Structure formats: C-alpha cells, structure tokens
C-alpha cells in the first residue's frame, strides 16, 4: 500500500534533482498525521555539506512547532539516512524513521557512507582525521568553567 508521506519525500527528491538544488534526497517529518517539516538536499545550492534533506526537514519542523524536540514524530526519507543525519535524528528525539532507497542503492550512484560509519567506530588515534584533546591546563580550565556555568544555570533547557 502506498504511503502519502513517503510519496512526498520522494517527490521532494525528484524536485531537488530537476531543479538542480542538490542530491536526489527528500524527507518529511510527520506529527499527528500531519507534515510539519519538509526538506530536500541543498548541499550544492547552499554550499553547505550539512544541508541534507533530513537536516533541512528537521530545521523546518523545529521552526514550525517552535521546539527543538521532535518527540512523537516520524521521519520519512527517500533514502536511508547517512551517519550525520542519523545523529541529528537522535538529537531531535524523532521516534521512528521510514525510508525507501537503501545505503547499498545510494552507494551505487556515488553516495558511499561506509567510510564514515567505520571511522566513527574507531578510537581517535586510528582515525584518518587528526583528533585529539588540547593539553594546555589553562585552556582546559577555561572550557570546564563554561560547563560548570551551564550546570549551575537556572535557565538551562535540557535536550
């Protein structure tokens, strides 16, 4: 049975390709059976490597409902979300994801995320990216003060 929400995500992916806005990806976010966020890939349009369809849809949905939490929502995507988008989906507290095209299908057209998935699981010293903690005690103390200020702030919002 066809689903109107996945159909909308695929439609957004088609529009992105035909309008030359970015890659062949679209996503919608649904709450209470209503679309509250839409997104298509805009990486090349905005010169923004984070402007994946899912991220654009998350930003749109959060603006629409004026909340950083999308608990109670489902994300429909034209393709299986990449590692960055999966992380954003978790941070947004989205309840579930339904997708059409698989990682394997995306790989066949040049979108291969396996390297990133593998890199994320490695210890820092084994990654291709140089990543290490600064060892200057003064810097570490300054950074820790910021965390302590947050911890003690009466106006902080947990997310």
Tab-separated table of N, CA and C in Angstrom:
chain	number	residue	atom	x	y	z
A	1	UNK	N	0.847	-1.187	0.000
A	1	UNK	CA	0.000	0.000	0.000
A	1	UNK	C	0.891	1.249	0.000
A	2	UNK	N	0.619	2.160	-0.890
A	2	UNK	CA	1.392	3.405	-0.986
A	2	UNK	C	1.132	4.260	0.248
A	3	UNK	N	2.148	5.033	0.596
A	3	UNK	CA	2.070	5.904	1.757
A	3	UNK	C	2.269	7.341	1.293
A	4	UNK	N	1.342	8.231	1.625
A	4	UNK	CA	1.412	9.608	1.135
A	4	UNK	C	2.632	10.350	1.660
A	5	UNK	N	3.140	9.957	2.814
A	5	UNK	CA	4.289	10.660	3.381
A	5	UNK	C	5.588	10.275	2.683
A	6	UNK	N	5.779	8.985	2.395
A	6	UNK	CA	6.974	8.590	1.651
A	6	UNK	C	6.867	9.098	0.220
A	7	UNK	N	5.649	9.135	-0.319
A	7	UNK	CA	5.464	9.710	-1.657
A	7	UNK	C	5.908	11.170	-1.688
A	8	UNK	N	5.604	11.921	-0.637
A	8	UNK	CA	6.001	13.332	-0.564
A	8	UNK	C	7.521	13.459	-0.470
A	9	UNK	N	8.158	12.595	0.312
A	9	UNK	CA	9.621	12.620	0.426
A	9	UNK	C	10.267	12.340	-0.938
A	10	UNK	N	9.742	11.360	-1.657
A	10	UNK	CA	10.268	11.028	-2.985
A	10	UNK	C	10.010	12.169	-3.961
A	11	UNK	N	8.850	12.803	-3.861
A	11	UNK	CA	8.547	13.965	-4.708
A	11	UNK	C	9.558	15.088	-4.469
A	12	UNK	N	9.897	15.337	-3.206
A	12	UNK	CA	10.884	16.371	-2.892
A	12	UNK	C	12.260	16.009	-3.459
A	13	UNK	N	12.605	14.722	-3.435
A	13	UNK	CA	13.875	14.271	-4.016
A	13	UNK	C	13.880	14.526	-5.522
A	14	UNK	N	12.777	14.192	-6.195
A	14	UNK	CA	12.650	14.465	-7.640
A	14	UNK	C	12.810	15.951	-7.925
A	15	UNK	N	12.130	16.783	-7.151
A	15	UNK	CA	12.214	18.229	-7.356
A	15	UNK	C	13.637	18.730	-7.188
A	16	UNK	N	14.348	18.190	-6.219
A	16	UNK	CA	15.733	18.595	-5.981
A	16	UNK	C	16.604	18.290	-7.199
A	17	UNK	N	16.426	17.110	-7.766
A	17	UNK	CA	17.203	16.717	-8.945
A	17	UNK	C	16.849	17.606	-10.134
A	18	UNK	N	15.571	17.770	-10.402
A	18	UNK	CA	15.139	18.514	-11.585
A	18	UNK	C	15.424	20.009	-11.490
A	19	UNK	N	15.450	20.553	-10.290
A	19	UNK	CA	15.746	21.979	-10.105
A	19	UNK	C	17.240	22.216	-9.867
A	20	UNK	N	18.025	21.120	-9.872
A	20	UNK	CA	19.481	21.218	-9.651
A	20	UNK	C	19.808	21.837	-8.296
A	21	UNK	N	19.049	21.486	-7.268
A	21	UNK	CA	19.262	22.021	-5.926
A	21	UNK	C	20.266	21.211	-5.126
A	22	UNK	N	20.481	19.982	-5.507
A	22	UNK	CA	21.389	19.127	-4.763
A	22	UNK	C	21.150	17.683	-5.123
A	23	UNK	N	21.567	16.789	-4.235
A	23	UNK	CA	21.439	15.363	-4.480
A	23	UNK	C	19.999	14.879	-4.482
A	24	UNK	N	19.813	13.612	-4.849
A	24	UNK	CA	18.476	13.030	-5.029
A	24	UNK	C	17.857	12.535	-3.722
A	25	UNK	N	17.666	13.480	-2.805
A	25	UNK	CA	17.161	13.094	-1.487
A	25	UNK	C	16.066	14.046	-1.031
A	26	UNK	N	15.036	13.469	-0.394
A	26	UNK	CA	13.946	14.251	0.169
A	26	UNK	C	13.494	13.638	1.475
A	27	UNK	N	12.910	14.471	2.339
A	27	UNK	CA	12.439	13.977	3.636
A	27	UNK	C	11.281	14.829	4.132
A	28	UNK	N	10.386	14.191	4.868
A	28	UNK	CA	9.314	14.914	5.556
A	28	UNK	C	9.232	14.392	6.985
A	29	UNK	N	8.771	15.274	7.867
A	29	UNK	CA	8.566	14.899	9.267
A	29	UNK	C	7.085	15.038	9.566
A	30	UNK	N	6.547	13.989	10.181
A	30	UNK	CA	5.108	13.898	10.419
A	30	UNK	C	4.837	13.794	11.913
A	31	UNK	N	3.874	14.592	12.355
A	31	UNK	CA	3.384	14.521	13.740
A	31	UNK	C	1.863	14.547	13.682
A	32	UNK	N	1.236	13.664	14.402
A	32	UNK	CA	-0.228	13.583	14.436
A	32	UNK	C	-0.824	13.538	13.028
A	33	UNK	N	-0.192	12.737	12.172
A	33	UNK	CA	-0.664	12.502	10.806
A	33	UNK	C	-0.627	13.758	9.922
A	34	UNK	N	0.189	14.749	10.290
A	34	UNK	CA	0.347	15.981	9.506
A	34	UNK	C	1.835	16.214	9.244
A	35	UNK	N	2.163	16.648	8.042
A	35	UNK	CA	3.544	17.010	7.738
A	35	UNK	C	3.849	18.332	8.418
A	36	UNK	N	4.891	18.334	9.254
A	36	UNK	CA	5.291	19.566	9.935
A	36	UNK	C	6.652	20.066	9.464
A	37	UNK	N	7.345	19.266	8.637
A	37	UNK	CA	8.644	19.685	8.124
A	37	UNK	C	8.945	19.001	6.813
A	38	UNK	N	9.534	19.766	5.895
A	38	UNK	CA	9.912	19.240	4.584
A	38	UNK	C	11.358	19.616	4.304
A	39	UNK	N	12.037	18.742	3.576
A	39	UNK	CA	13.396	19.079	3.195
A	39	UNK	C	13.849	18.299	1.978
A	40	UNK	N	14.672	18.945	1.187
A	40	UNK	CA	15.353	18.265	0.091
A	40	UNK	C	16.822	18.615	0.197
A	41	UNK	N	17.650	17.820	-0.429
A	41	UNK	CA	19.082	18.037	-0.361
A	41	UNK	C	19.427	19.388	-0.987
A	42	UNK	N	20.148	20.223	-0.230
A	42	UNK	CA	20.535	21.558	-0.699
A	42	UNK	C	22.031	21.801	-0.516
A	43	UNK	N	22.810	20.727	-0.493
A	43	UNK	CA	24.250	20.819	-0.254
A	43	UNK	C	24.912	21.744	-1.266
A	44	UNK	N	24.656	21.513	-2.547
A	44	UNK	CA	25.343	22.311	-3.574
A	44	UNK	C	24.706	23.682	-3.766
A	45	UNK	N	23.428	23.801	-3.519
A	45	UNK	CA	22.752	25.096	-3.644
A	45	UNK	C	23.275	26.081	-2.612
A	46	UNK	N	23.463	25.615	-1.378
A	46	UNK	CA	23.863	26.498	-0.281
A	46	UNK	C	25.338	26.363	0.090
A	47	UNK	N	26.072	25.515	-0.676
A	47	UNK	CA	27.473	25.248	-0.327
A	47	UNK	C	27.583	24.886	1.147
A	48	UNK	N	26.702	23.988	1.578
A	48	UNK	CA	26.607	23.592	2.979
A	48	UNK	C	26.574	22.068	3.045
A	49	UNK	N	27.679	21.432	3.463
A	49	UNK	CA	27.688	19.971	3.499
A	49	UNK	C	26.729	19.372	4.518
A	50	UNK	N	26.141	20.184	5.383
A	50	UNK	CA	25.164	19.665	6.349
A	50	UNK	C	23.723	19.807	5.853
A	51	UNK	N	23.517	20.354	4.686
A	51	UNK	CA	22.157	20.617	4.192
A	51	UNK	C	21.554	19.387	3.504
A	52	UNK	N	21.625	18.268	4.193
A	52	UNK	CA	20.975	17.047	3.700
A	52	UNK	C	19.466	17.187	3.902
A	53	UNK	N	18.711	16.420	3.160
A	53	UNK	CA	17.248	16.510	3.214
A	53	UNK	C	16.710	16.349	4.629
A	54	UNK	N	17.241	15.383	5.360
A	54	UNK	CA	16.752	15.129	6.706
A	54	UNK	C	17.040	16.308	7.636
A	55	UNK	N	18.222	16.887	7.514
A	55	UNK	CA	18.600	18.034	8.353
A	55	UNK	C	17.716	19.235	8.013
A	56	UNK	N	17.502	19.467	6.719
A	56	UNK	CA	16.641	20.576	6.299
A	56	UNK	C	15.225	20.370	6.833
A	57	UNK	N	14.731	19.132	6.774
A	57	UNK	CA	13.387	18.830	7.286
A	57	UNK	C	13.322	19.022	8.802
A	58	UNK	N	14.367	18.606	9.509
A	58	UNK	CA	14.402	18.791	10.969
A	58	UNK	C	14.369	20.277	11.302
A	59	UNK	N	15.172	21.064	10.613
A	59	UNK	CA	15.190	22.511	10.864
A	59	UNK	C	13.813	23.120	10.591
A	60	UNK	N	13.188	22.706	9.498
A	60	UNK	CA	11.863	23.233	9.144
A	60	UNK	C	10.829	22.841	10.196
A	61	UNK	N	10.822	21.580	10.600
A	61	UNK	CA	9.843	21.114	11.590
A	61	UNK	C	10.024	21.836	12.921
A	62	UNK	N	11.250	21.990	13.348
A	62	UNK	CA	11.505	22.672	14.630
A	62	UNK	C	11.028	24.116	14.586
A	63	UNK	N	11.231	24.770	13.454
A	63	UNK	CA	10.734	26.146	13.315
A	63	UNK	C	9.205	26.183	13.320
A	64	UNK	N	8.602	25.213	12.640
A	64	UNK	CA	7.140	25.189	12.556
A	64	UNK	C	6.492	25.014	13.925
A	65	UNK	N	7.073	24.141	14.757
A	65	UNK	CA	6.446	23.889	16.061
A	65	UNK	C	7.125	24.656	17.193
A	66	UNK	N	8.149	25.429	16.850
A	66	UNK	CA	8.877	26.237	17.836
A	66	UNK	C	9.387	25.405	19.011
A	67	UNK	N	10.068	24.304	18.663
A	67	UNK	CA	10.646	23.423	19.677
A	67	UNK	C	11.857	22.717	19.087
A	68	UNK	N	12.834	22.423	19.926
A	68	UNK	CA	13.992	21.659	19.466
A	68	UNK	C	13.748	20.157	19.592
A	69	UNK	N	12.627	19.760	20.174
A	69	UNK	CA	12.307	18.347	20.319
A	69	UNK	C	11.225	17.941	19.321
A	70	UNK	N	11.519	16.890	18.595
A	70	UNK	CA	10.538	16.333	17.664
A	70	UNK	C	10.044	14.972	18.159
A	71	UNK	N	9.984	14.835	19.488
A	71	UNK	CA	9.428	13.620	20.074
A	71	UNK	C	7.991	13.458	19.581
A	72	UNK	N	7.611	12.240	19.292
A	72	UNK	CA	6.277	11.980	18.780
A	72	UNK	C	6.189	12.066	17.270
A	73	UNK	N	7.326	12.280	16.607
A	73	UNK	CA	7.345	12.445	15.150
A	73	UNK	C	7.954	11.233	14.454
A	74	UNK	N	7.610	11.103	13.187
A	74	UNK	CA	8.200	10.109	12.293
A	74	UNK	C	8.831	10.846	11.130
A	75	UNK	N	10.035	10.423	10.748
A	75	UNK	CA	10.701	10.986	9.581
A	75	UNK	C	10.578	9.994	8.438
A	76	UNK	N	10.117	10.464	7.301
A	76	UNK	CA	10.036	9.674	6.072
A	76	UNK	C	11.101	10.213	5.137
A	77	UNK	N	11.974	9.328	4.643
A	77	UNK	CA	13.082	9.758	3.797
A	77	UNK	C	13.116	8.941	2.512
A	78	UNK	N	13.491	9.607	1.437
A	78	UNK	CA	13.583	8.909	0.156
A	78	UNK	C	14.726	7.905	0.149
A	79	UNK	N	15.684	8.063	1.077
A	79	UNK	CA	16.813	7.147	1.163
A	79	UNK	C	17.220	6.969	2.630
A	80	UNK	N	17.864	5.871	2.928
A	80	UNK	CA	18.319	5.579	4.278
A	80	UNK	C	19.244	6.700	4.765
A	81	UNK	N	19.001	7.262	5.939
A	81	UNK	CA	19.787	8.394	6.421
A	81	UNK	C	21.269	8.049	6.636
A	82	UNK	N	22.117	9.029	6.314
A	82	UNK	CA	23.558	8.896	6.497
A	82	UNK	C	23.910	9.024	7.982
A	83	UNK	N	25.173	8.807	8.356
A	83	UNK	CA	25.557	8.913	9.774
A	83	UNK	C	25.265	10.288	10.382
A	84	UNK	N	25.517	11.367	9.648
A	84	UNK	CA	25.245	12.703	10.182
A	84	UNK	C	23.746	12.887	10.442
A	85	UNK	N	22.948	12.479	9.483
A	85	UNK	CA	21.503	12.638	9.624
A	85	UNK	C	20.958	11.754	10.743
A	86	UNK	N	21.489	10.543	10.859
A	86	UNK	CA	21.071	9.675	11.963
A	86	UNK	C	21.356	10.338	13.304
A	87	UNK	N	22.516	10.950	13.419
A	87	UNK	CA	22.855	11.645	14.670
A	87	UNK	C	21.864	12.766	14.944
A	88	UNK	N	21.541	13.553	13.915
A	88	UNK	CA	20.582	14.649	14.086
A	88	UNK	C	19.203	14.118	14.450
A	89	UNK	N	18.825	12.989	13.868
A	89	UNK	CA	17.536	12.369	14.175
A	89	UNK	C	17.480	11.984	15.652
A	90	UNK	N	18.562	11.404	16.154
A	90	UNK	CA	18.621	11.075	17.583
A	90	UNK	C	18.556	12.344	18.436
A	91	UNK	N	19.340	13.380	18.085
A	91	UNK	CA	19.330	14.625	18.865
A	91	UNK	C	17.946	15.267	18.870
A	92	UNK	N	17.199	15.125	17.770
A	92	UNK	CA	15.864	15.717	17.678
A	92	UNK	C	14.804	14.872	18.388
A	93	UNK	N	15.181	13.691	18.841
A	93	UNK	CA	14.273	12.783	19.559
A	93	UNK	C	13.116	12.297	18.692
A	94	UNK	N	13.369	12.177	17.397
A	94	UNK	CA	12.366	11.629	16.478
A	94	UNK	C	12.141	10.157	16.841
A	95	UNK	N	10.878	9.747	16.848
A	95	UNK	CA	10.528	8.397	17.308
A	95	UNK	C	10.876	7.289	16.320
A	96	UNK	N	10.700	7.554	15.024
A	96	UNK	CA	10.920	6.490	14.049
A	96	UNK	C	11.266	7.066	12.682
A	97	UNK	N	11.883	6.224	11.874
A	97	UNK	CA	12.297	6.596	10.517
A	97	UNK	C	11.829	5.513	9.559
A	98	UNK	N	11.227	5.929	8.480
A	98	UNK	CA	10.866	5.029	7.386
A	98	UNK	C	11.524	5.575	6.124
A	99	UNK	N	12.161	4.701	5.345
A	99	UNK	CA	12.891	5.161	4.155
A	99	UNK	C	12.628	4.246	2.968
A	100	UNK	N	12.953	4.748	1.783
A	100	UNK	CA	12.764	3.985	0.539
A	100	UNK	C	14.091	3.359	0.088
A	101	UNK	N	14.960	4.122	-0.562
A	101	UNK	CA	16.222	3.577	-1.069
A	101	UNK	C	17.169	3.217	0.075
A	102	UNK	N	17.974	2.171	-0.137
A	102	UNK	CA	18.904	1.684	0.884
A	102	UNK	C	20.289	2.305	0.713
A	103	UNK	N	21.154	2.093	1.737
A	103	UNK	CA	22.556	2.513	1.641
A	103	UNK	C	23.200	1.931	0.391
A	104	UNK	N	22.929	0.644	0.164
A	104	UNK	CA	23.544	-0.033	-0.980
A	104	UNK	C	23.149	0.638	-2.293
A	105	UNK	N	21.909	1.031	-2.411
A	105	UNK	CA	21.464	1.711	-3.629
A	105	UNK	C	22.111	3.088	-3.755
A	106	UNK	N	22.248	3.794	-2.645
A	106	UNK	CA	22.906	5.103	-2.670
A	106	UNK	C	24.377	4.956	-3.051
A	107	UNK	N	25.017	3.905	-2.556
A	107	UNK	CA	26.424	3.651	-2.890
A	107	UNK	C	26.599	3.456	-4.390
A	108	UNK	N	25.651	2.790	-5.004
A	108	UNK	CA	25.732	2.516	-6.446
A	108	UNK	C	25.718	3.792	-7.292
A	109	UNK	N	25.191	4.891	-6.750
A	109	UNK	CA	25.177	6.138	-7.519
A	109	UNK	C	26.166	7.168	-6.960
A	110	UNK	N	27.099	6.690	-6.123
A	110	UNK	CA	28.185	7.552	-5.675
A	110	UNK	C	28.080	8.138	-4.283
A	111	UNK	N	27.085	7.754	-3.503
A	111	UNK	CA	26.930	8.250	-2.139
A	111	UNK	C	27.277	7.116	-1.172
A	112	UNK	N	28.556	6.983	-0.839
A	112	UNK	CA	29.024	5.869	-0.022
A	112	UNK	C	29.387	6.358	1.373
A	113	UNK	N	28.613	5.954	2.377
A	113	UNK	CA	28.805	6.372	3.761
A	113	UNK	C	29.563	5.340	4.593
A	114	UNK	N	29.930	4.217	4.010
A	114	UNK	CA	30.573	3.160	4.788
A	114	UNK	C	31.865	3.633	5.448
A	115	UNK	N	32.631	4.471	4.755
A	115	UNK	CA	33.869	5.000	5.327
A	115	UNK	C	33.560	5.755	6.620
A	116	UNK	N	32.518	6.566	6.614
A	116	UNK	CA	32.170	7.360	7.805
A	116	UNK	C	31.703	6.442	8.932
A	117	UNK	N	30.843	5.483	8.616
A	117	UNK	CA	30.396	4.541	9.649
A	117	UNK	C	31.588	3.845	10.294
A	118	UNK	N	32.540	3.398	9.481
A	118	UNK	CA	33.724	2.710	10.006
A	118	UNK	C	34.551	3.664	10.864
A	119	UNK	N	34.787	4.879	10.378
A	119	UNK	CA	35.599	5.860	11.104
A	119	UNK	C	35.010	6.183	12.472
A	120	UNK	N	33.702	6.304	12.547
A	120	UNK	CA	33.061	6.660	13.815
A	120	UNK	C	33.291	5.616	14.900
A	121	UNK	N	33.482	4.387	14.513
A	121	UNK	CA	33.658	3.321	15.499
A	121	UNK	C	35.110	3.155	15.946
A	122	UNK	N	36.047	3.821	15.283
A	122	UNK	CA	37.465	3.682	15.623
A	122	UNK	C	37.863	4.581	16.789
A	123	UNK	N	38.863	4.153	17.579
A	123	UNK	CA	39.434	5.073	18.578
A	123	UNK	C	40.083	6.259	17.854
A	124	UNK	N	40.157	7.410	18.507
A	124	UNK	CA	40.680	8.612	17.865
A	124	UNK	C	42.030	8.386	17.195
A	125	UNK	N	42.921	7.668	17.853
A	125	UNK	CA	44.267	7.506	17.308
A	125	UNK	C	44.305	6.667	16.034
A	126	UNK	N	43.214	5.985	15.693
A	126	UNK	CA	43.172	5.168	14.474
A	126	UNK	C	42.395	5.840	13.342
A	127	UNK	N	41.807	6.979	13.599
A	127	UNK	CA	41.007	7.660	12.579
A	127	UNK	C	41.900	8.328	11.527
A	128	UNK	N	41.376	8.497	10.343
A	128	UNK	CA	42.072	9.244	9.294
A	128	UNK	C	42.106	10.727	9.617
A	129	UNK	N	41.146	11.206	10.369
A	129	UNK	CA	41.072	12.591	10.809
A	129	UNK	C	41.915	12.743	12.064
A	130	UNK	N	42.754	13.750	12.099
A	130	UNK	CA	43.537	14.018	13.310
A	130	UNK	C	42.604	14.647	14.333
A	131	UNK	N	42.435	13.968	15.462
A	131	UNK	CA	41.542	14.463	16.507
A	131	UNK	C	42.158	14.152	17.864
A	132	UNK	N	42.346	15.180	18.672
A	132	UNK	CA	42.941	14.982	19.990
A	132	UNK	C	42.549	16.125	20.918
A	133	UNK	N	42.586	15.851	22.201
A	133	UNK	CA	42.245	16.852	23.208
A	133	UNK	C	43.444	17.763	23.450
A	134	UNK	N	43.181	19.057	23.547
A	134	UNK	CA	44.217	20.033	23.879
A	134	UNK	C	44.686	19.751	25.297
A	135	UNK	N	45.989	19.856	25.525
A	135	UNK	CA	46.547	19.503	26.828
A	135	UNK	C	46.945	20.707	27.680
A	136	UNK	N	46.704	21.917	27.198
A	136	UNK	CA	47.039	23.130	27.957
A	136	UNK	C	46.058	23.261	29.128
A	137	UNK	N	46.574	23.216	30.361
A	137	UNK	CA	45.727	23.229	31.551
A	137	UNK	C	44.880	24.493	31.657
A	138	UNK	N	45.420	25.622	31.256
A	138	UNK	CA	44.673	26.876	31.296
A	138	UNK	C	43.446	26.810	30.382
A	139	UNK	N	43.646	26.273	29.187
A	139	UNK	CA	42.540	26.118	28.230
A	139	UNK	C	41.497	25.154	28.789
A	140	UNK	N	41.949	24.048	29.328
A	140	UNK	CA	41.019	23.053	29.884
A	140	UNK	C	40.220	23.628	31.051
A	141	UNK	N	40.856	24.433	31.883
A	141	UNK	CA	40.146	25.063	32.999
A	141	UNK	C	39.100	26.050	32.494
A	142	UNK	N	39.472	26.856	31.482
A	142	UNK	CA	38.510	27.805	30.907
A	142	UNK	C	37.304	27.076	30.316
A	143	UNK	N	37.574	25.987	29.613
A	143	UNK	CA	36.490	25.216	28.997
A	143	UNK	C	35.604	24.572	30.066
A	144	UNK	N	36.216	24.086	31.117
A	144	UNK	CA	35.457	23.467	32.206
A	144	UNK	C	34.576	24.494	32.917
A	145	UNK	N	35.034	25.719	33.030
A	145	UNK	CA	34.218	26.782	33.635
A	145	UNK	C	32.912	26.987	32.877
A	146	UNK	N	32.976	26.875	31.552
A	146	UNK	CA	31.761	27.015	30.743
A	146	UNK	C	30.778	25.892	31.081
A	147	UNK	N	31.287	24.663	31.178
A	147	UNK	CA	30.421	23.537	31.553
A	147	UNK	C	29.821	23.741	32.938
A	148	UNK	N	30.612	24.235	33.860
A	148	UNK	CA	30.110	24.471	35.217
A	148	UNK	C	29.055	25.581	35.234
A	149	UNK	N	29.268	26.601	34.406
A	149	UNK	CA	28.269	27.675	34.312
A	149	UNK	C	26.949	27.116	33.786
A	150	UNK	N	27.033	26.254	32.787
A	150	UNK	CA	25.824	25.613	32.254
A	150	UNK	C	25.160	24.754	33.335
A	151	UNK	N	25.935	23.954	34.003
A	151	UNK	CA	25.395	23.065	35.033
A	151	UNK	C	24.667	23.838	36.130
A	152	UNK	N	25.166	25.011	36.455
A	152	UNK	CA	24.588	25.819	37.529
A	152	UNK	C	23.551	26.834	37.054
A	153	UNK	N	23.313	26.902	35.770
A	153	UNK	CA	22.387	27.898	35.234
A	153	UNK	C	20.932	27.537	35.551
A	154	UNK	N	20.195	28.466	36.143
A	154	UNK	CA	18.781	28.177	36.438
A	154	UNK	C	17.904	28.235	35.177
A	155	UNK	N	18.440	28.736	34.078
A	155	UNK	CA	17.636	28.868	32.861
A	155	UNK	C	17.974	27.830	31.800
A	156	UNK	N	18.832	26.849	32.119
A	156	UNK	CA	19.207	25.859	31.098
A	156	UNK	C	18.005	25.005	30.723
A	157	UNK	N	18.006	24.613	29.465
A	157	UNK	CA	16.975	23.700	28.958
A	157	UNK	C	17.663	22.413	28.553
A	158	UNK	N	17.234	21.306	29.126
A	158	UNK	CA	17.818	20.009	28.780
A	158	UNK	C	17.322	19.580	27.418
A	159	UNK	N	18.213	19.000	26.652
A	159	UNK	CA	17.828	18.452	25.346
A	159	UNK	C	18.574	17.193	25.034
